[in-house]
Tab-separated table of C-alpha atoms in Angstrom:
chain	number	residue	atom	x	y	z
A	1	LYS	CA	48.434	-85.889	-9.237
A	2	ALA	CA	47.815	-89.591	-9.366
A	3	GLY	CA	44.411	-90.934	-8.109
A	4	VAL	CA	43.651	-93.595	-5.715
A	5	THR	CA	45.048	-96.927	-6.887
A	6	GLN	CA	43.898	-100.368	-5.928
A	7	THR	CA	45.449	-103.765	-6.529
A	8	PRO	CA	44.653	-106.159	-7.699
A	9	ARG	CA	41.700	-105.145	-9.884
A	10	TYR	CA	40.255	-108.634	-10.059
A	11	LEU	CA	40.604	-111.622	-7.798
A	12	ILE	CA	39.028	-115.045	-7.738
A	13	LYS	CA	39.393	-117.107	-4.592
A	14	THR	CA	37.768	-120.141	-3.119
A	15	ARG	CA	35.709	-120.496	0.080
A	16	GLY	CA	37.912	-120.740	3.172
A	17	GLN	CA	40.922	-118.844	1.584
A	18	GLN	CA	41.997	-115.477	2.759
A	19	VAL	CA	42.750	-112.456	0.607
A	20	THR	CA	44.611	-109.119	1.014
A	21	LEU	CA	43.686	-106.053	-1.028
A	22	SER	CA	45.885	-102.979	-1.269
A	23	CYS	CA	45.016	-99.316	-1.640
A	24	SER	CA	47.353	-96.449	-2.339
A	25	PRO	CA	45.774	-93.008	-1.500
A	26	ILE	CA	46.297	-89.807	-3.264
A	27	SER	CA	49.673	-88.215	-2.275
A	28	GLY	CA	49.255	-86.139	0.855
A	29	HIS	CA	45.930	-87.812	1.898
A	30	ARG	CA	46.127	-89.429	5.421
A	31	SER	CA	42.655	-90.953	5.660
A	32	VAL	CA	41.764	-94.248	3.801
A	33	SER	CA	38.286	-95.797	4.005
A	34	TRP	CA	37.086	-99.050	2.666
A	35	TYR	CA	33.646	-99.835	1.386
A	36	GLN	CA	31.992	-103.130	0.224
A	37	GLN	CA	29.594	-102.926	-2.723
A	38	THR	CA	27.139	-105.692	-3.406
A	39	PRO	CA	23.898	-105.833	-5.515
A	40	GLY	CA	21.907	-106.739	-2.461
A	41	GLN	CA	23.367	-104.484	0.219
A	42	GLY	CA	24.614	-101.639	-1.858
A	43	LEU	CA	27.610	-99.632	-0.656
A	44	GLN	CA	28.663	-100.386	3.013
A	45	PHE	CA	31.337	-98.853	5.045
A	46	LEU	CA	33.938	-101.314	6.279
A	47	PHE	CA	36.506	-99.181	8.131
A	48	GLU	CA	38.591	-95.998	8.137
A	49	TYR	CA	42.206	-95.616	8.963
A	50	PHE	CA	43.845	-92.351	9.772
A	51	SER	CA	47.473	-91.913	10.632
A	52	GLU	CA	47.912	-95.772	11.007
A	53	THR	CA	44.979	-96.013	13.390
A	54	GLN	CA	41.600	-97.573	12.758
A	55	ARG	CA	39.342	-94.647	13.500
A	56	ASN	CA	35.979	-96.154	12.731
A	57	LYS	CA	34.531	-99.519	11.905
A	58	GLY	CA	31.432	-100.657	10.179
A	59	ASN	CA	29.169	-103.544	11.079
A	60	PHE	CA	31.203	-106.374	9.621
A	61	PRO	CA	32.477	-109.650	11.237
A	62	GLY	CA	36.050	-109.901	12.654
A	63	ARG	CA	37.016	-111.759	9.449
A	64	PHE	CA	37.405	-108.325	7.886
A	65	SER	CA	40.464	-106.404	9.111
A	66	GLY	CA	42.799	-103.728	7.860
A	67	ARG	CA	45.809	-101.633	8.652
A	68	GLN	CA	47.422	-98.578	7.389
A	69	PHE	CA	51.142	-98.015	6.942
A	70	SER	CA	53.243	-94.944	7.632
A	71	ASN	CA	53.044	-93.836	4.000
A	72	SER	CA	49.206	-93.895	4.339
A	73	ARG	CA	48.959	-96.982	2.002
A	74	SER	CA	46.332	-99.361	3.345
A	75	GLU	CA	45.488	-103.084	3.120
A	76	MET	CA	42.435	-104.952	3.981
A	77	ASN	CA	42.307	-108.550	4.752
A	78	VAL	CA	39.380	-111.061	4.657
A	79	SER	CA	40.048	-114.413	6.249
A	80	THR	CA	38.069	-117.643	5.762
A	81	LEU	CA	36.217	-116.350	2.746
A	82	GLU	CA	32.497	-117.007	2.204
A	83	LEU	CA	30.448	-116.932	-0.963
A	84	GLY	CA	28.807	-113.732	0.370
A	85	ASP	CA	32.123	-111.881	0.466
A	86	SER	CA	32.033	-111.626	-3.363
A	87	ALA	CA	31.769	-107.965	-3.957
A	88	LEU	CA	33.407	-104.796	-5.368
A	89	TYR	CA	35.732	-103.483	-2.626
A	90	LEU	CA	36.291	-99.731	-2.943
A	91	CYS	CA	38.811	-97.756	-1.293
A	92	ALA	CA	38.515	-93.958	-0.732
A	93	SER	CA	41.065	-91.423	0.413
A	94	SER	CA	40.684	-88.011	1.943
A	95	ILE	CA	43.022	-85.364	3.312
A	96	ILE	CA	41.720	-85.509	6.786
A	97	ALA	CA	39.579	-87.832	8.860
A	98	GLY	CA	35.913	-88.312	8.277
A	99	GLY	CA	33.341	-86.129	9.976
A	100	SER	CA	34.611	-82.842	8.492
A	101	GLY	CA	32.743	-83.148	5.225
A	102	ASN	CA	35.810	-83.438	3.165
A	103	GLU	CA	35.518	-85.180	-0.190
A	104	GLN	CA	36.441	-88.841	-0.318
A	105	PHE	CA	38.052	-89.811	-3.676
A	106	PHE	CA	37.542	-93.358	-4.706
A	107	GLY	CA	39.695	-95.837	-6.411
A	108	PRO	CA	38.570	-98.181	-9.326
A	109	GLY	CA	37.874	-100.978	-6.844
A	110	THR	CA	38.976	-104.632	-6.463
A	111	ARG	CA	36.319	-107.124	-7.817
A	112	LEU	CA	36.521	-110.177	-5.598
A	113	THR	CA	34.810	-113.391	-6.628
A	114	VAL	CA	34.549	-116.208	-4.136
A	115	LEU	CA	33.776	-119.627	-5.616
B	1	ALA	CA	19.347	-93.415	12.871
B	2	GLN	CA	21.164	-92.200	9.781
B	3	LYS	CA	19.580	-93.273	6.507
B	4	VAL	CA	19.585	-92.137	2.796
B	5	THR	CA	16.692	-93.146	0.559
B	6	GLN	CA	16.844	-92.937	-3.198
B	7	ALA	CA	13.340	-94.146	-4.201
B	8	GLN	CA	14.018	-94.403	-7.944
B	9	THR	CA	15.743	-97.555	-8.654
B	10	GLU	CA	15.997	-97.053	-12.392
B	11	ILE	CA	15.195	-94.136	-14.700
B	12	SER	CA	15.212	-94.249	-18.473
B	13	VAL	CA	15.098	-91.049	-20.532
B	14	VAL	CA	15.740	-90.007	-24.099
B	15	GLU	CA	18.639	-87.734	-24.886
B	16	LYS	CA	17.984	-84.055	-24.288
B	17	GLU	CA	15.389	-84.758	-21.637
B	18	ASP	CA	15.681	-83.197	-18.203
B	19	VAL	CA	15.746	-85.693	-15.330
B	20	THR	CA	15.637	-85.274	-11.564
B	21	LEU	CA	17.183	-87.831	-9.088
B	22	ASP	CA	15.526	-87.795	-5.710
B	23	CYS	CA	17.356	-88.142	-2.384
B	24	VAL	CA	15.835	-88.079	1.087
B	25	TYR	CA	17.946	-88.346	4.155
B	26	GLU	CA	17.616	-88.854	7.887
B	27	THR	CA	19.844	-87.761	10.505
B	28	ARG	CA	19.904	-86.370	14.158
B	29	ASP	CA	23.021	-84.401	13.798
B	30	THR	CA	22.613	-80.761	13.169
B	31	THR	CA	25.809	-80.678	11.284
B	32	TYR	CA	26.168	-82.927	8.348
B	33	TYR	CA	27.165	-83.205	4.751
B	34	LEU	CA	25.505	-84.416	1.709
B	35	PHE	CA	27.215	-85.747	-1.460
B	36	TRP	CA	26.368	-87.005	-4.818
B	37	TYR	CA	28.565	-89.474	-6.562
B	38	LYS	CA	28.451	-90.871	-10.105
B	39	GLN	CA	29.366	-94.577	-10.836
B	40	PRO	CA	29.911	-95.254	-14.525
B	41	PRO	CA	30.121	-98.805	-15.742
B	42	SER	CA	33.957	-98.882	-15.004
B	43	GLY	CA	32.959	-98.944	-11.390
B	44	GLU	CA	34.877	-96.035	-10.007
B	45	LEU	CA	32.778	-93.554	-7.839
B	46	VAL	CA	33.234	-89.994	-9.115
B	47	PHE	CA	32.559	-87.166	-6.744
B	48	LEU	CA	30.046	-84.526	-8.116
B	49	ILE	CA	29.085	-82.253	-5.213
B	50	ARG	CA	29.201	-81.721	-1.474
B	51	ARG	CA	26.818	-79.550	0.549
B	52	ASN	CA	26.891	-78.781	4.268
B	53	SER	CA	23.809	-78.648	6.376
B	54	PHE	CA	24.143	-74.869	6.924
B	55	ASP	CA	24.130	-73.965	3.186
B	56	GLU	CA	20.873	-74.323	1.545
B	57	GLN	CA	21.782	-72.442	-1.555
B	58	ASN	CA	21.005	-74.232	-4.741
B	59	GLU	CA	24.004	-75.024	-6.937
B	60	ILE	CA	24.402	-75.231	-10.656
B	61	SER	CA	27.395	-76.631	-12.515
B	62	GLY	CA	26.883	-76.762	-16.162
B	63	ARG	CA	24.081	-79.069	-17.047
B	64	TYR	CA	23.935	-80.230	-13.222
B	65	SER	CA	21.996	-78.578	-10.620
B	66	TRP	CA	21.158	-79.521	-6.986
B	67	ASN	CA	18.337	-78.514	-4.847
B	68	PHE	CA	18.799	-78.864	-0.962
B	69	GLN	CA	15.790	-78.466	1.264
B	70	LYS	CA	16.324	-79.006	4.978
B	71	SER	CA	12.547	-78.681	5.643
B	72	THR	CA	11.858	-81.844	3.582
B	73	SER	CA	15.290	-83.455	4.236
B	74	SER	CA	15.875	-83.699	0.522
B	75	PHE	CA	18.862	-83.215	-1.769
B	76	ASN	CA	17.731	-83.650	-5.294
B	77	PHE	CA	19.819	-83.700	-8.377
B	78	THR	CA	18.790	-82.476	-11.837
B	79	ILE	CA	20.440	-83.075	-15.100
B	80	THR	CA	19.388	-80.694	-17.885
B	81	ALA	CA	19.382	-81.780	-21.457
B	82	SER	CA	20.651	-85.259	-20.660
B	83	GLN	CA	23.287	-86.974	-22.791
B	84	VAL	CA	24.199	-90.598	-23.407
B	85	VAL	CA	27.416	-90.078	-21.403
B	86	ASP	CA	25.265	-89.345	-18.298
B	87	SER	CA	24.221	-92.967	-18.166
B	88	ALA	CA	25.482	-94.260	-14.853
B	89	VAL	CA	24.367	-95.159	-11.408
B	90	TYR	CA	24.113	-92.092	-9.135
B	91	PHE	CA	24.555	-92.286	-5.376
B	92	CYS	CA	23.568	-89.842	-2.758
B	93	ALA	CA	25.427	-89.975	0.574
B	94	LEU	CA	25.299	-88.586	3.931
B	95	SER	CA	28.169	-87.905	6.350
B	96	GLU	CA	27.610	-86.646	9.877
B	97	ALA	CA	30.000	-84.472	11.719
B	98	GLY	CA	30.237	-87.047	14.447
B	99	TYR	CA	28.577	-85.188	17.433
B	100	GLY	CA	25.787	-87.936	17.479
B	101	GLY	CA	28.338	-90.781	17.733
B	102	SER	CA	28.955	-91.263	14.113
B	103	GLN	CA	32.551	-90.915	13.055
B	104	GLY	CA	31.817	-89.336	9.709
B	105	ASN	CA	31.805	-92.290	7.265
B	106	LEU	CA	29.623	-91.981	4.141
B	107	ILE	CA	26.175	-93.423	4.300
B	108	PHE	CA	24.980	-94.212	0.915
B	109	GLY	CA	21.619	-94.625	-0.710
B	110	LYS	CA	20.938	-97.616	-2.873
B	111	GLY	CA	21.495	-95.626	-6.054
B	112	THR	CA	19.499	-94.691	-9.032
B	113	LYS	CA	20.468	-96.228	-12.401
B	114	LEU	CA	20.005	-93.706	-15.166
B	115	SER	CA	19.897	-94.764	-18.798
B	116	VAL	CA	20.040	-92.092	-21.392
B	117	LYS	CA	19.026	-93.356	-24.819
B	118	PRO	CA	19.977	-91.635	-28.014
């Protein structure tokens, strides 16, 4: 079974631009969560999508948004990029929604650099 | 409030030494789950173990073992006879069942960077 895939793996953008990251979950998994990892803040939860609905959202500004498609693939979008948005963005998939203790399987991440 | 604390930022050991990574958590939920993940230099988080709040049995998997103690809110991870390949950042994480308002997302500690030298 293929694991979680994320594209692109690396991205360089400039301040003010917007960016879209993509995540394909493990086949059969319906929940996709996104996390931001920075040296200063560590791993922080962005949002979770389940059956095309945003189920849960972390404490991030509205510039961070996402969506999930009927095939469970998910995208996250960051508009008006700031230098502080430079981070590793990790996507995780699980069979069912969070709260049930199910394992979340992580992708390799997208390394975003904002110049 | 939910919180996970990994007090050890970095640990360095010599191969074959045993090492314990500490994890202390805070939650008001009575039903919750604890996890350990490993992040090698490649960046991908690798799932190691999950424990629910009702199961305090220690677990051993090869050279890895976990000690869960609700009385001290700790979920410590021990690597026996460490190897160079164990070098990575290890994260402890908490997920609540959601009865306290949380929706079950993972709350991570800051991680412990383990370096195993030959």
